[in-house]
CSV table of N, CA and C and ligand atoms in Angstrom, one decimal:
chain,number,residue,atom,x,y,z
A,49,MET,N,-43.9,23.7,41.0
A,49,MET,CA,-43.0,22.8,41.7
A,49,MET,C,-41.8,22.5,41.0
A,50,ILE,N,-41.1,22.1,40.7
A,50,ILE,CA,-39.9,21.8,39.5
A,50,ILE,C,-39.7,19.9,40.0
A,51,SER,N,-39.1,19.4,39.6
A,51,SER,CA,-38.5,18.1,39.6
A,51,SER,C,-37.7,18.4,40.3
A,52,LYS,N,-36.9,16.3,40.3
A,52,LYS,CA,-35.6,16.7,41.7
A,52,LYS,C,-34.6,17.0,40.6
A,53,LYS,N,-34.8,16.2,39.1
A,53,LYS,CA,-33.4,16.6,38.5
A,53,LYS,C,-33.1,17.9,38.3
A,54,MET,N,-34.8,18.6,37.7
A,54,MET,CA,-34.7,20.6,38.0
A,54,MET,C,-33.6,21.1,39.1
A,55,ALA,N,-34.2,20.3,40.3
A,55,ALA,CA,-34.1,21.1,41.2
A,55,ALA,C,-32.2,20.9,41.7
A,56,GLY,N,-31.6,19.8,41.4
A,56,GLY,CA,-30.1,19.5,41.6
A,56,GLY,C,-29.7,20.1,40.5
A,57,SER,N,-30.0,20.4,39.0
A,57,SER,CA,-29.2,20.9,38.6
A,57,SER,C,-29.5,22.3,38.2
A,58,ILE,N,-30.3,22.5,38.8
A,58,ILE,CA,-30.2,24.4,39.6
A,58,ILE,C,-29.1,24.5,40.9
A,59,ASN,N,-29.5,23.5,41.5
A,59,ASN,CA,-28.5,22.9,42.8
A,59,ASN,C,-27.0,23.4,42.6
A,60,GLU,N,-26.4,22.5,41.7
A,60,GLU,CA,-25.2,22.5,40.4
A,60,GLU,C,-24.8,23.7,40.1
A,61,GLN,N,-26.3,24.5,39.4
A,61,GLN,CA,-24.9,25.6,39.1
A,61,GLN,C,-24.9,26.6,39.9
A,62,THR,N,-26.0,26.7,41.3
A,62,THR,CA,-25.5,28.1,41.9
A,62,THR,C,-24.1,28.5,42.6
A,63,ASN,N,-23.6,26.6,42.7
A,63,ASN,CA,-22.7,26.5,43.0
A,63,ASN,C,-21.2,26.8,41.7
A,64,LYS,N,-21.8,26.7,41.0
A,64,LYS,CA,-20.7,27.2,39.9
A,64,LYS,C,-20.8,28.8,39.6
A,65,GLU,N,-21.9,29.1,39.9
A,65,GLU,CA,-22.1,31.0,40.1
A,65,GLU,C,-21.1,31.1,41.1
A,66,ILE,N,-20.8,30.4,42.3
A,66,ILE,CA,-20.4,31.3,43.6
A,66,ILE,C,-18.8,30.9,43.0
A,67,TYR,N,-18.5,29.6,42.5
A,67,TYR,CA,-17.2,29.4,42.0
A,67,TYR,C,-16.7,30.5,41.6
A,68,SER,N,-17.6,30.8,40.5
A,68,SER,CA,-17.1,32.0,39.5
A,68,SER,C,-16.9,32.8,40.4
A,69,GLY,N,-17.8,33.2,41.4
A,69,GLY,CA,-17.4,34.2,42.2
A,69,GLY,C,-16.1,34.8,43.1
A,70,TYR,N,-15.3,33.1,43.6
A,70,TYR,CA,-14.2,32.9,43.8
A,70,TYR,C,-13.1,32.8,42.8
A,71,LEU,N,-13.2,32.8,41.6
A,71,LEU,CA,-12.5,32.5,40.6
A,71,LEU,C,-11.9,34.2,40.3
A,72,TYR,N,-13.1,34.9,40.2
A,72,TYR,CA,-12.8,36.7,39.9
A,72,TYR,C,-12.4,37.4,41.4
A,73,LEU,N,-12.7,36.8,42.1
A,73,LEU,CA,-12.2,37.2,43.5
A,73,LEU,C,-10.4,36.8,44.0
A,74,SER,N,-10.0,35.8,43.2
A,74,SER,CA,-8.5,35.5,42.8
A,74,SER,C,-8.1,36.3,42.0
A,75,MET,N,-8.6,36.3,40.6
A,75,MET,CA,-8.2,37.6,39.8
A,75,MET,C,-7.8,39.0,40.2
A,76,ALA,N,-9.0,39.3,41.3
A,76,ALA,CA,-8.4,40.5,41.8
A,76,ALA,C,-7.4,40.8,42.6
A,77,ALA,N,-7.4,39.4,43.7
A,77,ALA,CA,-6.0,39.5,45.0
A,77,ALA,C,-5.0,39.6,43.9
A,78,TYR,N,-4.5,38.7,42.2
A,78,TYR,CA,-3.5,39.1,41.9
A,78,TYR,C,-3.3,40.2,40.9
A,79,SER,N,-4.7,40.8,40.7
A,79,SER,CA,-4.5,42.3,40.0
A,79,SER,C,-4.0,43.7,40.9
A,80,ALA,N,-4.5,43.1,42.1
A,80,ALA,CA,-3.5,43.6,43.2
A,80,ALA,C,-2.1,43.5,43.3
A,81,SER,N,-1.7,42.6,43.7
A,81,SER,CA,-0.4,42.3,43.8
A,81,SER,C,0.7,42.4,42.6
A,82,ILE,N,-0.2,42.7,41.1
A,82,ILE,CA,0.4,43.4,40.6
A,82,ILE,C,0.7,44.7,40.1
A,83,GLY,N,0.1,45.7,41.0
A,83,GLY,CA,-0.2,46.7,41.4
A,83,GLY,C,-1.5,47.5,40.2
A,84,LEU,N,-2.2,46.6,39.7
A,84,LEU,CA,-3.4,47.2,38.9
A,84,LEU,C,-5.1,47.2,39.7
A,85,ASN,N,-4.7,48.0,40.4
A,85,ASN,CA,-5.8,48.5,40.9
A,85,ASN,C,-7.5,48.0,40.3
A,86,GLY,N,-7.3,49.3,39.0
A,86,GLY,CA,-8.8,49.0,38.8
A,86,GLY,C,-9.0,48.1,38.2
A,87,PHE,N,-8.0,46.9,37.3
A,87,PHE,CA,-8.8,45.9,37.1
A,87,PHE,C,-8.7,44.5,38.7
A,88,ALA,N,-8.5,45.4,39.9
A,88,ALA,CA,-9.4,44.3,41.0
A,88,ALA,C,-10.6,44.8,41.2
A,89,ASN,N,-10.5,46.3,41.2
A,89,ASN,CA,-11.9,46.8,41.3
A,89,ASN,C,-12.7,45.8,40.1
A,90,TRP,N,-12.7,45.7,38.9
A,90,TRP,CA,-13.6,45.2,38.3
A,90,TRP,C,-13.6,43.8,38.1
A,91,PHE,N,-12.5,43.0,38.7
A,91,PHE,CA,-13.1,41.4,39.4
A,91,PHE,C,-13.4,41.6,40.5
A,92,LYS,N,-13.7,42.6,41.3
A,92,LYS,CA,-14.1,42.7,42.9
A,92,LYS,C,-15.9,43.0,42.5
A,93,VAL,N,-16.4,43.8,41.4
A,93,VAL,CA,-17.7,44.1,41.2
A,93,VAL,C,-18.1,42.8,40.1
A,94,GLN,N,-17.1,41.9,39.8
A,94,GLN,CA,-17.8,40.4,38.8
A,94,GLN,C,-17.7,39.2,40.1
A,95,LEU,N,-17.3,39.5,41.2
A,95,LEU,CA,-17.7,38.7,42.1
A,95,LEU,C,-19.0,39.0,42.5
A,96,GLN,N,-19.3,40.2,43.0
A,96,GLN,CA,-20.9,40.5,43.4
A,96,GLN,C,-21.7,40.1,42.6
A,97,GLU,N,-21.4,40.5,41.4
A,97,GLU,CA,-22.0,39.7,40.2
A,97,GLU,C,-22.6,38.2,39.9
A,98,GLU,N,-21.5,37.8,40.3
A,98,GLU,CA,-21.8,36.1,40.3
A,98,GLU,C,-22.6,36.0,41.7
A,99,MET,N,-22.7,36.0,43.0
A,99,MET,CA,-23.3,35.9,44.0
A,99,MET,C,-24.3,36.9,43.8
A,100,ALA,N,-24.8,37.8,42.6
A,100,ALA,CA,-26.2,38.2,42.8
A,100,ALA,C,-27.1,36.9,42.1
A,101,HIS,N,-26.1,36.2,41.4
A,101,HIS,CA,-26.2,35.2,40.2
A,101,HIS,C,-26.9,33.9,40.8
A,102,ALA,N,-26.1,33.7,41.4
A,102,ALA,CA,-26.1,32.6,43.3
A,102,ALA,C,-27.5,32.7,43.5
A,103,GLN,N,-27.7,33.6,43.9
A,103,GLN,CA,-28.6,33.7,45.1
A,103,GLN,C,-30.2,33.9,44.1
A,104,LYS,N,-29.9,34.2,43.0
A,104,LYS,CA,-31.3,34.3,42.0
A,104,LYS,C,-31.9,32.3,41.8
A,105,PHE,N,-30.5,32.0,41.3
A,105,PHE,CA,-31.2,30.4,41.2
A,105,PHE,C,-31.2,30.3,42.2
A,106,TYR,N,-30.9,30.3,43.9
A,106,TYR,CA,-31.2,30.1,45.3
A,106,TYR,C,-32.8,30.1,45.9
A,107,ASP,N,-33.1,31.2,45.3
A,107,ASP,CA,-34.1,32.2,45.7
A,107,ASP,C,-35.8,30.9,44.6
A,108,TYR,N,-34.9,30.8,43.5
A,108,TYR,CA,-35.8,30.6,42.6
A,108,TYR,C,-36.2,29.0,43.2
A,109,ILE,N,-35.3,27.7,43.5
A,109,ILE,CA,-34.8,26.4,44.1
A,109,ILE,C,-36.4,26.8,45.0
A,110,ILE,N,-36.1,28.0,45.7
A,110,ILE,CA,-36.8,27.6,47.1
A,110,ILE,C,-38.0,27.7,46.7
A,111,GLN,N,-38.9,29.0,46.1
A,111,GLN,CA,-40.1,29.6,45.2
A,111,GLN,C,-40.7,28.3,45.5
A,112,GLN,N,-40.1,27.6,44.3
A,112,GLN,CA,-40.4,26.2,43.4
A,112,GLN,C,-40.2,25.0,44.8
A,113,GLY,N,-40.4,25.2,46.0
A,113,GLY,CA,-40.8,23.8,46.7
A,113,GLY,C,-39.4,23.0,47.1
A,114,GLY,N,-38.0,23.6,45.7
A,114,GLY,CA,-37.2,22.9,46.0
A,114,GLY,C,-36.0,22.8,47.2
A,115,ARG,N,-35.4,22.0,47.5
A,115,ARG,CA,-35.0,21.8,48.7
A,115,ARG,C,-33.0,22.7,47.8
A,116,VAL,N,-32.9,23.4,48.5
A,116,VAL,CA,-31.3,24.1,48.1
A,116,VAL,C,-30.0,23.0,48.6
A,117,VAL,N,-29.3,22.6,48.6
A,117,VAL,CA,-27.8,22.0,49.0
A,117,VAL,C,-27.0,22.2,48.1
A,118,LEU,N,-26.2,22.5,49.3
A,118,LEU,CA,-24.6,23.7,49.3
A,118,LEU,C,-23.7,22.6,49.2
A,119,LYS,N,-23.2,23.0,48.2
A,119,LYS,CA,-21.7,21.7,48.5
A,119,LYS,C,-19.6,22.6,48.3
A,120,ALA,N,-19.2,21.8,48.3
A,120,ALA,CA,-17.5,22.8,48.6
A,120,ALA,C,-17.5,23.1,47.3
A,121,ILE,N,-16.5,24.8,47.7
A,121,ILE,CA,-16.8,25.2,46.6
A,121,ILE,C,-15.1,24.9,46.0
A,122,ASP,N,-14.9,24.8,44.8
A,122,ASP,CA,-13.7,24.5,44.5
A,122,ASP,C,-12.2,25.5,44.4
A,123,GLU,N,-11.4,25.0,44.3
A,123,GLU,CA,-10.4,25.7,45.0
A,123,GLU,C,-10.0,26.7,43.4
A,124,PRO,N,-9.8,27.8,43.0
A,124,PRO,CA,-9.2,28.4,42.3
A,124,PRO,C,-8.1,28.8,41.8
A,125,PRO,N,-7.9,28.9,40.7
A,125,PRO,CA,-5.8,29.0,40.2
A,125,PRO,C,-5.5,30.5,40.8
A,126,LYS,N,-5.3,30.5,41.5
A,126,LYS,CA,-3.9,31.8,42.1
A,126,LYS,C,-3.1,33.1,41.4
A,127,ASP,N,-2.5,31.9,40.2
A,127,ASP,CA,-1.2,32.6,39.1
A,127,ASP,C,-1.7,33.0,37.7
A,128,PHE,N,-1.2,33.9,37.5
A,128,PHE,CA,-2.1,34.5,36.0
A,128,PHE,C,-0.9,35.1,35.3
A,129,ALA,N,-1.0,35.1,34.2
A,129,ALA,CA,0.2,35.9,33.2
A,129,ALA,C,0.3,37.1,32.9
A,130,GLY,N,0.3,37.5,33.7
A,130,GLY,CA,-0.7,39.0,33.0
A,130,GLY,C,-2.1,39.4,33.0
A,131,ALA,N,-2.0,40.9,32.3
A,131,ALA,CA,-3.4,41.1,32.4
A,131,ALA,C,-4.2,40.9,30.9
A,132,ARG,N,-3.5,40.8,29.9
A,132,ARG,CA,-4.3,39.6,28.8
A,132,ARG,C,-4.8,38.5,30.0
A,133,ASP,N,-3.9,37.6,30.3
A,133,ASP,CA,-4.3,36.2,30.1
A,133,ASP,C,-5.5,36.4,31.6
A,134,LEU,N,-5.9,37.1,32.5
A,134,LEU,CA,-7.2,37.3,33.2
A,134,LEU,C,-7.8,37.3,32.5
A,135,PHE,N,-7.9,38.2,31.5
A,135,PHE,CA,-9.5,38.8,30.0
A,135,PHE,C,-9.8,37.3,29.8
A,136,GLN,N,-9.0,36.8,29.0
A,136,GLN,CA,-9.0,35.7,28.1
A,136,GLN,C,-9.4,34.1,29.0
A,137,LYS,N,-8.6,34.0,30.2
A,137,LYS,CA,-9.6,33.6,30.9
A,137,LYS,C,-10.7,33.8,31.7
A,138,THR,N,-11.1,35.1,31.4
A,138,THR,CA,-12.5,35.6,31.8
A,138,THR,C,-13.4,34.9,30.8
A,139,LEU,N,-13.2,35.4,30.2
A,139,LEU,CA,-13.6,34.9,28.5
A,139,LEU,C,-14.4,33.3,28.7
A,140,ASP,N,-13.1,32.9,28.5
A,140,ASP,CA,-13.1,30.9,28.4
A,140,ASP,C,-14.1,30.9,29.4
A,141,HIS,N,-13.8,31.2,30.6
A,141,HIS,CA,-14.9,30.7,32.1
A,141,HIS,C,-16.1,31.1,31.2
A,142,GLU,N,-16.9,32.1,30.9
A,142,GLU,CA,-17.7,32.5,30.8
A,142,GLU,C,-18.8,32.0,29.4
A,143,LYS,N,-17.5,31.6,28.6
A,143,LYS,CA,-18.2,30.5,27.3
A,143,LYS,C,-18.6,29.8,27.6
A,144,MET,N,-18.0,29.2,29.1
A,144,MET,CA,-18.4,27.4,29.7
A,144,MET,C,-19.5,27.6,30.9
A,145,VAL,N,-19.5,28.6,31.0
A,145,VAL,CA,-20.8,29.0,32.0
A,145,VAL,C,-22.4,29.2,31.2
A,146,THR,N,-22.3,29.3,29.8
A,146,THR,CA,-22.4,30.1,28.9
A,146,THR,C,-23.5,28.8,28.4
A,147,LYS,N,-22.3,27.2,28.1
A,147,LYS,CA,-22.7,26.2,27.8
A,147,LYS,C,-23.9,25.4,29.0
A,148,ARG,N,-22.8,25.6,30.0
A,148,ARG,CA,-23.9,25.6,31.0
A,148,ARG,C,-26.0,26.1,31.3
A,149,ILE,N,-26.0,27.1,30.8
A,149,ILE,CA,-27.6,27.8,31.2
A,149,ILE,C,-27.8,27.3,29.8
A,150,ASP,N,-27.2,27.1,28.9
A,150,ASP,CA,-28.1,26.4,27.7
A,150,ASP,C,-28.1,24.6,27.4
A,151,ASN,N,-27.5,24.1,28.5
A,151,ASN,CA,-28.2,23.0,28.9
A,151,ASN,C,-29.2,23.2,29.7
A,152,LEU,N,-29.7,23.8,30.8
A,152,LEU,CA,-30.5,23.7,31.8
A,152,LEU,C,-31.6,24.6,30.9
A,153,VAL,N,-31.7,24.8,30.0
A,153,VAL,CA,-32.6,25.3,28.8
A,153,VAL,C,-33.2,23.9,28.1
A,154,THR,N,-31.9,23.3,28.0
A,154,THR,CA,-32.7,22.0,26.9
A,154,THR,C,-33.5,21.1,28.2
A,155,LEU,N,-32.6,21.3,29.2
A,155,LEU,CA,-33.1,20.6,30.4
A,155,LEU,C,-35.0,20.8,30.4
A,156,ALA,N,-35.2,22.1,30.6
A,156,ALA,CA,-36.5,22.6,30.8
A,156,ALA,C,-37.3,22.9,30.3
A,157,LYS,N,-36.9,23.0,28.6
A,157,LYS,CA,-37.9,22.3,27.6
A,157,LYS,C,-38.1,21.0,27.6
A,158,LYS,N,-37.5,20.1,27.7
A,158,LYS,CA,-37.2,18.5,27.8
A,158,LYS,C,-38.0,18.1,28.7
A,159,GLU,N,-39.0,18.6,29.5
A,159,GLU,CA,-39.5,18.7,30.9
A,159,GLU,C,-40.8,19.4,31.0
A,160,ASN,N,-40.9,20.0,29.8
A,160,ASN,CA,-42.0,21.1,29.3
A,160,ASN,C,-42.0,21.9,30.6
A,161,ASN,N,-41.0,22.2,31.0
A,161,ASN,CA,-41.3,23.3,32.3
A,161,ASN,C,-41.2,25.0,31.3
A,162,HIS,N,-42.2,25.3,31.8
A,162,HIS,CA,-42.8,26.6,30.9
A,162,HIS,C,-41.7,28.1,32.2
A,163,ALA,N,-42.1,27.6,33.4
A,163,ALA,CA,-41.7,28.6,35.0
A,163,ALA,C,-40.2,29.0,34.2
A,164,THR,N,-39.3,27.0,34.2
A,164,THR,CA,-38.0,27.2,35.0
A,164,THR,C,-37.3,27.3,33.4
A,165,GLU,N,-38.0,27.2,32.1
A,165,GLU,CA,-37.3,27.7,31.0
A,165,GLU,C,-37.2,29.9,31.0
A,166,ASN,N,-38.4,30.2,31.7
A,166,ASN,CA,-38.8,31.5,31.6
A,166,ASN,C,-37.2,32.2,32.3
A,167,MET,N,-37.5,31.6,33.6
A,167,MET,CA,-36.8,32.3,34.8
A,167,MET,C,-35.3,32.2,33.7
A,168,LEU,N,-34.6,30.9,33.5
A,168,LEU,CA,-33.5,30.8,32.3
A,168,LEU,C,-33.3,31.7,31.3
A,169,GLN,N,-34.2,32.6,30.9
A,169,GLN,CA,-34.1,33.4,29.6
A,169,GLN,C,-33.1,34.5,30.2
A,170,TRP,N,-33.4,34.9,30.9
A,170,TRP,CA,-33.2,36.2,32.1
A,170,TRP,C,-30.9,35.7,32.2
A,171,PHE,N,-30.5,34.4,32.6
A,171,PHE,CA,-29.4,33.9,32.4
A,171,PHE,C,-28.9,33.9,31.0
A,172,VAL,N,-29.7,33.9,30.1
A,172,VAL,CA,-29.2,33.5,28.7
A,172,VAL,C,-29.0,34.6,27.7
A,173,THR,N,-29.6,36.1,28.3
A,173,THR,CA,-29.5,36.7,28.4
A,173,THR,C,-28.5,38.0,28.9
A,174,GLU,N,-27.9,37.2,30.2
A,174,GLU,CA,-27.3,38.0,30.8
A,174,GLU,C,-25.8,37.5,30.4
A,175,GLN,N,-25.8,36.5,29.4
A,175,GLN,CA,-24.3,35.7,29.4
A,175,GLN,C,-24.2,36.3,28.6
A,176,VAL,N,-24.6,36.9,27.4
A,176,VAL,CA,-24.1,38.0,26.2
A,176,VAL,C,-23.5,38.8,26.6
A,177,GLU,N,-24.2,39.3,28.1
A,177,GLU,CA,-23.4,40.3,28.3
A,177,GLU,C,-22.0,40.3,28.9
A,178,GLU,N,-22.3,39.1,29.6
A,178,GLU,CA,-20.7,38.1,30.3
A,178,GLU,C,-19.6,37.8,29.6
A,179,GLU,N,-19.9,37.7,28.1
A,179,GLU,CA,-19.1,37.2,27.4
A,179,GLU,C,-18.7,38.8,26.6
A,180,ALA,N,-19.1,39.7,25.9
A,180,ALA,CA,-19.2,40.7,25.9
A,180,ALA,C,-18.1,41.3,26.6
A,181,SER,N,-18.2,41.9,27.5
A,181,SER,CA,-17.5,42.5,28.2
A,181,SER,C,-16.0,41.8,28.1
A,182,PRO,N,-16.0,40.7,28.8
A,182,PRO,CA,-14.3,40.5,28.6
A,182,PRO,C,-13.8,40.7,27.2
A,183,THR,N,-14.7,40.2,26.2
A,183,THR,CA,-14.4,40.7,25.0
A,183,THR,C,-13.8,42.0,24.4
A,184,GLU,N,-14.5,42.9,24.9
A,184,GLU,CA,-14.2,44.1,24.6
A,184,GLU,C,-12.9,44.6,25.4
A,185,ILE,N,-12.6,43.8,26.4
A,185,ILE,CA,-11.7,44.8,27.9
A,185,ILE,C,-10.3,43.9,26.5
A,186,LEU,N,-10.4,42.3,25.8
A,186,LEU,CA,-9.2,41.6,25.1
A,186,LEU,C,-8.6,42.9,24.4
A,187,GLN,N,-9.7,43.0,23.5
A,187,GLN,CA,-9.3,44.1,22.1
A,187,GLN,C,-8.7,45.3,22.6
A,188,LYS,N,-9.1,45.9,23.7
A,188,LYS,CA,-8.5,47.4,24.3
A,188,LYS,C,-7.0,46.7,24.6
A,189,LEU,N,-6.6,45.7,25.4
A,189,LEU,CA,-5.2,45.0,26.0
A,189,LEU,C,-4.6,44.9,24.5
A,190,ASP,N,-5.2,44.2,23.1
A,190,ASP,CA,-4.2,44.0,22.3
A,190,ASP,C,-4.3,44.9,21.3
A,191,ILE,N,-5.0,46.4,21.7
A,191,ILE,CA,-4.6,47.3,21.0
A,191,ILE,C,-3.2,48.3,21.6
A,192,VAL,N,-3.9,47.6,23.1
A,192,VAL,CA,-2.1,48.8,23.7
A,192,VAL,C,-0.8,48.0,24.3
A,193,GLY,N,-1.2,46.3,23.4
A,193,GLY,CA,0.2,45.9,23.7
A,193,GLY,C,0.7,45.6,24.9
A,194,GLU,N,2.6,45.8,24.8
A,194,GLU,CA,3.1,46.2,25.4
A,194,GLU,C,3.5,47.4,26.2
A,195,ASP,N,2.8,48.7,25.6
A,195,ASP,CA,2.6,49.8,26.1
A,195,ASP,C,2.6,50.4,27.3
A,196,GLY,N,3.0,50.4,28.6
A,196,GLY,CA,2.6,50.8,29.7
A,196,GLY,C,1.7,51.7,30.1
A,197,ASN,N,1.6,52.6,29.5
A,197,ASN,CA,1.1,54.2,30.1
A,197,ASN,C,-0.8,53.7,29.5
A,198,GLY,N,-0.3,53.0,28.0
A,198,GLY,CA,-1.7,52.2,27.8
A,198,GLY,C,-2.6,51.5,28.8
A,199,LEU,N,-2.2,51.0,29.4
A,199,LEU,CA,-2.0,49.2,30.2
A,199,LEU,C,-2.6,50.3,31.8
A,200,LEU,N,-2.2,51.4,31.8
A,200,LEU,CA,-2.2,52.4,33.2
A,200,LEU,C,-3.9,53.0,32.7
A,201,THR,N,-3.9,54.1,31.6
A,201,THR,CA,-5.2,54.4,30.8
A,201,THR,C,-6.6,52.9,31.0
A,202,VAL,N,-6.4,51.6,30.7
A,202,VAL,CA,-7.3,50.6,30.8
A,202,VAL,C,-7.6,49.9,32.5
A,203,ASP,N,-6.6,50.3,33.5
A,203,ASP,CA,-6.4,50.1,34.6
A,203,ASP,C,-7.4,51.0,35.4
A,204,SER,N,-7.7,52.7,34.7
A,204,SER,CA,-8.2,53.6,35.6
A,204,SER,C,-9.4,53.5,34.7
A,205,GLN,N,-10.0,52.6,33.3
A,205,GLN,CA,-11.1,52.6,33.4
A,205,GLN,C,-11.4,51.5,33.7
A,206,LEU,N,-11.3,50.8,34.1
A,206,LEU,CA,-11.7,49.2,35.1
A,206,LEU,C,-12.1,49.7,36.2
A,207,ALA,N,-11.5,50.3,36.8
A,207,ALA,CA,-11.5,51.7,38.2
A,207,ALA,C,-13.0,52.0,38.4
A,208,ALA,N,-13.3,52.4,37.5
A,208,ALA,CA,-15.0,53.5,37.1
A,208,ALA,C,-15.7,52.4,37.7
A,209,ARG,N,-15.6,51.1,37.4
A,209,ARG,CA,-16.8,50.1,37.0
A,209,ARG,C,-17.5,49.5,38.5
A,210,VAL,N,-18.9,49.9,38.8
A,210,VAL,CA,-19.7,50.0,39.9
A,210,VAL,C,-20.6,48.6,39.8
A,211,PHE,N,-21.2,48.1,40.8
A,211,PHE,CA,-22.2,47.0,40.9
A,211,PHE,C,-23.8,47.6,40.5
A,212,VAL,N,-23.9,47.3,39.8
A,212,VAL,CA,-25.5,47.4,39.7
A,212,VAL,C,-26.4,46.5,40.0
A,213,PRO,N,-27.0,46.2,41.2
A,213,PRO,CA,-27.9,44.9,41.1
A,213,PRO,C,-28.9,44.8,40.3
A,214,PRO,N,-29.0,43.3,39.7
A,214,PRO,CA,-29.9,42.7,38.5
A,214,PRO,C,-31.0,42.6,39.1
A,215,GLN,N,-31.7,43.7,38.0
A,215,GLN,CA,-33.6,43.4,38.3
A,215,GLN,C,-33.9,42.6,38.3
A,216,LYS,N,-35.0,42.1,39.4
A,216,LYS,CA,-36.0,41.1,39.7
A,216,LYS,C,-36.3,40.1,38.3
B,130,FEO,FE1,-23.3,34.5,36.5
B,130,FEO,FE2,-20.9,35.3,35.1
B,130,FEO,O1,-21.8,34.3,34.9
């Protein structure tokens, strides 16, 4: 069993994970609109990852006898300032998500809730990757600078990304 407070906080995080997916879908749409289809692919895979994160939280609430409560998803931004801006905003967003996961861990520790703390460790590890990927792509984009050919090379690398469902 989990406390009402813990279930409420995980419900809120479920909403934020779905919002993350919505944000990345909006980034995919923007990428497609400027002809960067590899970027669009990367963000569509990211949408799938975020939905998998949301489902992990959803399943956990039910498994622990809590009630899943779905709330409205905020409207994501639709306009971005080019390729670099997309990944800077991705990194900023993921840093915010990491803080939220850390706060959940703090709450689980405070409640002496080892099961939830254990479940959250998966997300702690996942967030390392969630920050590392956009950081690496930003570094590539900085090397490329204003070079169109370089940008198209990065685009074809991002086109190769495929969704790998997370381990249970
Ligand atoms: Fe669900 Fe991108 O963290």
